């Protein structure tokens, strides 16, 4: 069965860094767009970054210049490197996979997710 398992969340001071990982299994990883979403307390879930199978990326304005999405197709693993973290980055971060015919990260960013991970908490103080 499909599994998306996030790890790497935690607590960090403002200005610090964290690297999230998402291990995917149970489906053909390279056939899906991958992305990171987050949901802060009392707010709607929002897209953070997306990547297509060829490595084309797309970022929310809030993530540009600070976050980097990447993947290791051989390991079926998605990453999110988060630098210069701010208190407003505090949220539960979710990994997602979208079955979509995309040839760009921006297309992937618009694709509705098919599968979701369970989320990992990131707290910036």
XYZ file of N, CA, C and O in Angstrom:
500
model
N 0.838 -1.177 0.000
C 0.000 0.000 0.000
C 0.889 1.249 0.000
O 2.053 1.201 0.350
N 0.289 2.379 -0.389
C 1.047 3.615 -0.487
C 1.381 4.169 0.896
O 0.518 4.211 1.781
N 2.615 4.580 1.050
C 3.041 5.237 2.282
C 3.924 6.425 1.957
O 4.816 6.338 1.105
N 3.659 7.525 2.625
C 4.522 8.698 2.605
C 4.846 8.987 4.063
O 3.945 9.298 4.845
N 6.101 8.866 4.418
C 6.502 8.999 5.817
C 7.489 10.151 5.951
O 8.626 10.066 5.477
N 7.029 11.212 6.620
C 7.873 12.384 6.828
C 8.729 12.208 8.076
O 8.343 11.516 9.027
N 9.869 12.869 8.065
C 10.742 12.919 9.237
C 11.563 14.198 9.170
O 11.597 14.867 8.127
N 12.194 14.534 10.281
C 13.094 15.680 10.311
C 12.524 16.922 10.957
O 13.225 17.931 11.087
N 11.256 16.882 11.335
C 10.691 18.032 12.015
C 11.267 18.191 13.406
O 11.999 17.336 13.900
N 10.941 19.315 14.017
C 11.429 19.559 15.370
C 11.307 21.011 15.734
O 10.589 21.773 15.080
N 12.000 21.387 16.786
C 11.988 22.760 17.274
C 13.317 23.417 16.967
O 14.378 22.804 17.152
N 13.263 24.645 16.523
C 14.474 25.378 16.156
C 14.260 26.847 16.427
O 13.115 27.336 16.421
N 15.330 27.545 16.670
C 15.231 28.988 16.881
C 15.135 29.702 15.543
O 15.609 29.207 14.508
N 14.551 30.872 15.583
C 14.446 31.690 14.381
C 15.839 31.913 13.784
O 16.797 32.166 14.527
N 15.911 31.797 12.459
C 17.191 31.904 11.780
C 17.877 30.571 11.559
O 18.846 30.489 10.791
N 17.363 29.543 12.191
C 17.962 28.223 12.074
C 17.480 27.463 10.846
O 16.749 28.008 10.010
N 17.907 26.214 10.763
C 17.597 25.382 9.597
C 17.074 24.017 10.025
O 17.402 23.528 11.117
N 16.282 23.437 9.159
C 15.821 22.061 9.314
C 15.744 21.429 7.931
O 15.510 22.131 6.936
N 15.912 20.122 7.884
C 15.757 19.388 6.640
C 14.708 18.305 6.845
O 14.904 17.406 7.671
N 13.631 18.418 6.111
C 12.585 17.416 6.169
C 12.816 16.362 5.092
O 13.303 16.670 4.001
N 12.453 15.145 5.398
C 12.529 14.053 4.440
C 11.170 13.379 4.335
O 10.388 13.384 5.294
N 10.909 12.790 3.197
C 9.661 12.045 2.989
C 10.008 10.791 2.204
O 10.397 10.871 1.034
N 9.867 9.666 2.844
C 10.137 8.384 2.204
C 8.847 7.844 1.604
O 7.849 7.659 2.316
N 8.851 7.598 0.306
C 7.658 7.150 -0.401
C 7.777 5.679 -0.781
O 8.865 5.202 -1.126
N 6.664 4.986 -0.738
C 6.649 3.586 -1.140
C 5.241 3.196 -1.570
O 4.263 3.875 -1.248
N 5.159 2.107 -2.336
C 3.858 1.572 -2.728
C 3.302 2.108 -4.029
O 2.173 1.770 -4.404
N 4.056 2.931 -4.741
C 3.619 3.427 -6.037
C 4.856 3.806 -6.842
O 5.965 3.827 -6.324
N 4.635 4.082 -8.119
C 5.759 4.421 -8.995
C 6.126 5.884 -8.783
O 5.506 6.795 -9.328
N 7.139 6.083 -7.967
C 7.508 7.432 -7.517
C 7.694 8.398 -8.677
O 7.205 9.523 -8.645
N 8.378 7.965 -9.708
C 8.731 8.878 -10.803
C 7.543 9.282 -11.653
O 7.664 10.184 -12.492
N 6.411 8.681 -11.464
C 5.210 9.023 -12.238
C 4.371 10.098 -11.570
O 3.325 10.481 -12.094
N 4.805 10.565 -10.424
C 4.009 11.507 -9.646
C 4.757 12.811 -9.419
O 5.973 12.831 -9.275
N 3.999 13.913 -9.383
C 4.504 15.151 -8.823
C 4.630 14.963 -7.316
O 3.817 14.264 -6.716
N 5.607 15.624 -6.735
C 5.768 15.593 -5.288
C 5.750 17.020 -4.745
O 6.162 17.958 -5.425
N 5.286 17.148 -3.528
C 5.227 18.485 -2.968
C 5.198 18.490 -1.458
O 4.975 17.464 -0.816
N 5.458 19.651 -0.903
C 5.356 19.896 0.530
C 4.258 20.928 0.773
O 4.184 21.948 0.078
N 3.437 20.641 1.749
C 2.389 21.528 2.205
C 2.592 21.774 3.696
O 3.314 21.040 4.359
N 1.934 22.797 4.195
C 1.973 23.023 5.631
C 0.648 23.595 6.102
O -0.090 24.209 5.342
N 0.381 23.356 7.375
C -0.832 23.877 7.993
C -0.503 24.386 9.378
O -0.118 23.610 10.263
N -0.632 25.679 9.532
C -0.433 26.293 10.834
C -1.733 26.231 11.628
O -2.813 26.104 11.056
N -1.637 26.332 12.921
C -2.807 26.257 13.781
C -3.814 27.332 13.398
O -3.458 28.514 13.281
N -5.052 26.920 13.161
C -6.105 27.856 12.838
C -6.103 28.359 11.409
O -6.889 29.259 11.071
N -5.227 27.808 10.583
C -5.144 28.261 9.194
C -5.360 27.100 8.230
O -5.267 25.932 8.602
N -5.642 27.432 6.990
C -5.819 26.411 5.976
C -4.472 25.851 5.526
O -3.441 26.532 5.625
N -4.490 24.627 5.048
C -3.284 24.023 4.505
C -2.875 24.784 3.248
O -3.707 25.147 2.422
N -1.570 24.986 3.096
C -1.077 25.726 1.945
C 0.108 25.012 1.325
O 0.873 24.325 2.014
N 0.264 25.181 0.025
C 1.412 24.605 -0.655
C 2.670 25.391 -0.353
O 2.636 26.616 -0.270
N 3.773 24.681 -0.207
C 5.058 25.303 0.079
C 5.980 25.185 -1.128
O 6.586 26.164 -1.558
N 6.099 23.987 -1.664
C 7.001 23.746 -2.789
C 6.577 22.476 -3.505
O 5.977 21.593 -2.904
N 6.903 22.427 -4.798
C 6.558 21.250 -5.595
C 7.707 20.947 -6.552
O 8.501 21.828 -6.895
N 7.740 19.680 -7.000
C 8.807 19.265 -7.905
C 8.268 18.184 -8.837
O 7.485 17.329 -8.414
N 8.652 18.261 -10.100
C 8.213 17.206 -11.007
C 9.300 16.137 -11.107
O 10.366 16.259 -10.494
N 9.031 15.121 -11.890
C 9.934 13.968 -11.921
C 11.306 14.310 -12.484
O 12.301 13.640 -12.183
N 11.373 15.377 -13.272
C 12.654 15.780 -13.858
C 13.382 16.818 -13.017
O 14.469 17.257 -13.399
N 12.793 17.208 -11.913
C 13.464 18.139 -11.010
C 13.067 19.588 -11.165
O 13.639 20.451 -10.487
N 12.094 19.879 -12.013
C 11.610 21.256 -12.121
C 10.831 21.602 -10.854
O 9.988 20.829 -10.411
N 11.113 22.779 -10.304
C 10.564 23.139 -9.000
C 9.679 24.370 -9.055
O 9.740 25.170 -9.999
N 8.877 24.510 -8.027
C 8.029 25.681 -7.867
C 7.900 25.952 -6.382
O 7.808 25.010 -5.580
N 7.877 27.235 -6.004
C 7.823 27.601 -4.604
C 6.750 28.641 -4.338
O 6.502 29.529 -5.162
N 6.152 28.538 -3.185
C 5.299 29.617 -2.710
C 6.171 30.830 -2.433
O 7.367 30.694 -2.136
N 5.588 32.009 -2.517
C 6.366 33.228 -2.272
C 7.027 33.195 -0.898
O 8.156 33.679 -0.732
N 6.353 32.627 0.074
C 6.875 32.592 1.441
C 8.122 31.715 1.558
O 8.879 31.832 2.522
N 8.316 30.816 0.596
C 9.425 29.863 0.650
C 10.593 30.248 -0.257
O 11.713 29.740 -0.062
N 10.343 31.111 -1.207
C 11.379 31.451 -2.179
C 12.614 32.052 -1.512
O 12.499 32.923 -0.662
N 13.775 31.541 -1.903
C 15.024 32.050 -1.369
C 15.437 31.463 -0.041
O 16.569 31.673 0.409
N 14.521 30.742 0.627
C 14.846 30.161 1.940
C 14.736 28.639 1.937
O 15.476 27.960 2.642
N 13.787 28.121 1.185
C 13.536 26.675 1.156
C 13.987 26.095 -0.181
O 13.894 26.751 -1.214
N 14.435 24.848 -0.140
C 14.813 24.140 -1.353
C 14.197 22.743 -1.334
O 14.446 21.970 -0.395
N 13.417 22.458 -2.357
C 12.845 21.121 -2.504
C 13.732 20.311 -3.433
O 14.253 20.829 -4.425
N 13.936 19.059 -3.093
C 14.754 18.191 -3.929
C 14.291 16.751 -3.731
O 13.464 16.473 -2.858
N 14.810 15.871 -4.536
C 14.426 14.470 -4.417
C 15.537 13.558 -4.893
O 16.395 13.971 -5.672
N 15.515 12.367 -4.380
C 16.417 11.317 -4.814
C 15.534 10.219 -5.392
O 14.936 9.440 -4.637
N 15.415 10.188 -6.714
C 14.516 9.227 -7.348
C 14.929 7.785 -7.079
O 14.092 6.884 -7.012
N 16.221 7.560 -6.925
C 16.696 6.196 -6.662
C 16.250 5.708 -5.289
O 16.079 4.504 -5.079
N 16.065 6.646 -4.363
C 15.657 6.287 -3.006
C 14.180 6.567 -2.762
O 13.695 6.349 -1.646
N 13.481 7.066 -3.777
C 12.060 7.434 -3.614
C 11.871 8.345 -2.403
O 10.968 8.141 -1.573
N 12.727 9.332 -2.312
C 12.711 10.212 -1.143
C 12.679 11.667 -1.578
O 13.426 12.074 -2.469
N 11.845 12.413 -0.916
C 11.669 13.841 -1.149
C 12.251 14.593 0.034
O 12.167 14.122 1.178
N 12.831 15.757 -0.241
C 13.440 16.563 0.815
C 12.924 17.993 0.764
O 12.492 18.485 -0.282
N 13.009 18.652 1.903
C 12.778 20.088 1.967
C 13.817 20.672 2.913
O 13.757 20.458 4.126
N 14.756 21.387 2.353
C 15.759 22.096 3.156
C 15.202 23.470 3.479
O 14.863 24.234 2.575
N 15.096 23.753 4.755
C 14.522 25.020 5.199
C 15.579 25.805 5.956
O 16.077 25.347 6.990
N 15.928 26.956 5.412
C 16.921 27.834 6.035
C 16.267 29.146 6.450
O 15.164 29.473 6.005
N 16.960 29.892 7.274
C 16.471 31.205 7.733
C 15.032 31.109 8.213
O 14.169 31.905 7.828
N 14.774 30.136 9.041
C 13.404 29.897 9.491
C 12.875 31.057 10.324
O 13.623 31.698 11.074
N 11.586 31.294 10.153
C 10.907 32.371 10.862
C 9.811 31.760 11.740
O 9.346 30.645 11.498
N 9.355 32.524 12.709
C 8.310 32.017 13.586
C 7.052 31.674 12.794
O 6.331 30.727 13.141
N 6.816 32.414 11.733
C 5.622 32.147 10.920
C 5.727 30.867 10.088
O 4.764 30.473 9.425
N 6.880 30.228 10.113
C 7.015 28.923 9.455
C 6.522 27.782 10.340
O 6.469 26.630 9.895
N 6.197 28.097 11.563
C 5.696 27.069 12.480
C 4.405 26.466 11.929
O 3.444 27.184 11.637
N 4.405 25.148 11.775
C 3.253 24.461 11.187
C 3.514 22.963 11.186
O 4.637 22.522 11.470
N 2.492 22.220 10.847
C 2.677 20.808 10.508
C 2.964 20.754 9.014
O 2.210 21.327 8.216
N 4.038 20.078 8.656
C 4.444 19.983 7.265
C 4.086 18.589 6.729
O 4.405 17.575 7.357
N 3.442 18.593 5.574
C 2.984 17.365 4.956
C 3.661 17.146 3.604
O 3.795 18.076 2.810
N 4.003 15.929 3.359
C 4.481 15.502 2.059
C 3.267 15.006 1.270
O 2.340 14.421 1.848
N 3.256 15.239 -0.035
C 2.138 14.791 -0.861
C 2.627 14.354 -2.231
O 3.628 14.864 -2.735
N 1.880 13.433 -2.816
C 2.155 12.953 -4.169
C 0.910 13.175 -5.012
O -0.211 12.891 -4.565
N 1.102 13.681 -6.228
C -0.021 13.975 -7.112
C 0.175 13.255 -8.438
O 1.218 13.407 -9.081
N -0.845 12.505 -8.836
C -0.804 11.831 -10.126
C -1.227 12.841 -11.179
O -2.399 13.191 -11.273
N -0.288 13.351 -11.918
C -0.592 14.408 -12.875
C 0.367 14.346 -14.046
O 1.525 13.959 -13.880
N -0.119 14.752 -15.205
C 0.727 14.803 -16.396
C 1.377 16.170 -16.478
O 0.901 17.059 -17.160
N 2.438 16.340 -15.746
C 3.094 17.636 -15.651
C 4.514 17.573 -16.194
O 5.182 16.551 -16.061
N 4.919 18.684 -16.776
C 6.295 18.786 -17.248
C 6.996 19.979 -16.616
O 8.024 20.437 -17.109
N 6.439 20.483 -15.509
C 7.061 21.590 -14.816
C 6.643 21.573 -13.357
O 5.597 21.030 -12.997
N 7.468 22.210 -12.539
C 7.126 22.320 -11.138
C 5.880 23.152 -10.909
O 5.090 22.871 -10.010
N 5.708 24.187 -11.718
C 4.528 25.042 -11.545
C 3.256 24.270 -11.838
O 2.219 24.496 -11.207
N 3.317 23.365 -12.789
C 2.163 22.498 -13.057
C 1.911 21.582 -11.859
O 0.775 21.413 -11.416
N 2.985 21.020 -11.333
C 2.851 20.151 -10.159
C 2.249 20.893 -8.970
O 1.506 20.327 -8.180
N 2.594 22.167 -8.843
C 2.092 22.947 -7.712
C 0.567 23.087 -7.765
O -0.067 23.299 -6.733
N -0.005 22.982 -8.954
C -1.457 23.121 -9.110
C -2.183 21.780 -9.082
O -3.414 21.745 -9.048
N -1.435 20.707 -9.097
C -2.068 19.376 -9.150
C -2.598 18.964 -7.780
O -1.864 19.015 -6.792
N -3.851 18.558 -7.685
C -4.391 18.120 -6.394
C -3.726 16.831 -5.948
O -3.626 15.882 -6.728
N -3.265 16.773 -4.719
C -2.582 15.580 -4.226
C -3.460 14.333 -4.236
O -4.656 14.403 -3.973
N -2.818 13.222 -4.551
C -3.472 11.922 -4.517
C -3.224 11.232 -3.181
O -4.102 10.574 -2.637
N -2.013 11.366 -2.702
C -1.628 10.737 -1.430
C -1.008 11.784 -0.499
O -0.335 12.711 -0.967
N -1.195 11.570 0.795
C -0.652 12.464 1.818
C 0.132 11.665 2.852
O -0.210 10.532 3.176
N 1.164 12.318 3.387
C 1.832 11.765 4.551
C 1.093 12.167 5.815
O 0.085 12.886 5.759
N 1.597 11.718 6.934
C 0.924 11.975 8.210
C 1.320 13.317 8.812
O 0.660 13.796 9.737
N 2.365 13.924 8.310
C 2.784 15.234 8.783
C 3.878 15.176 9.826
O 4.003 14.201 10.571
N 4.669 16.241 9.875
C 5.706 16.384 10.885
C 5.695 17.831 11.383
O 5.575 18.767 10.599
N 5.791 17.976 12.688
C 5.677 19.305 13.296
C 6.999 20.063 13.196
O 8.065 19.534 13.524
N 6.899 21.301 12.762
C 8.031 22.227 12.769
C 7.642 23.418 13.635
O 6.616 24.052 13.397
N 8.460 23.681 14.652
C 8.199 24.787 15.554
C 9.395 25.710 15.556
O 10.519 25.281 15.852
N 9.174 26.974 15.237
C 10.241 27.972 15.203
C 9.937 29.012 16.277
O 8.863 29.609 16.284
N 10.900 29.219 17.170
C 10.660 30.169 18.259
C 11.743 31.243 18.310
O 12.772 31.120 17.624
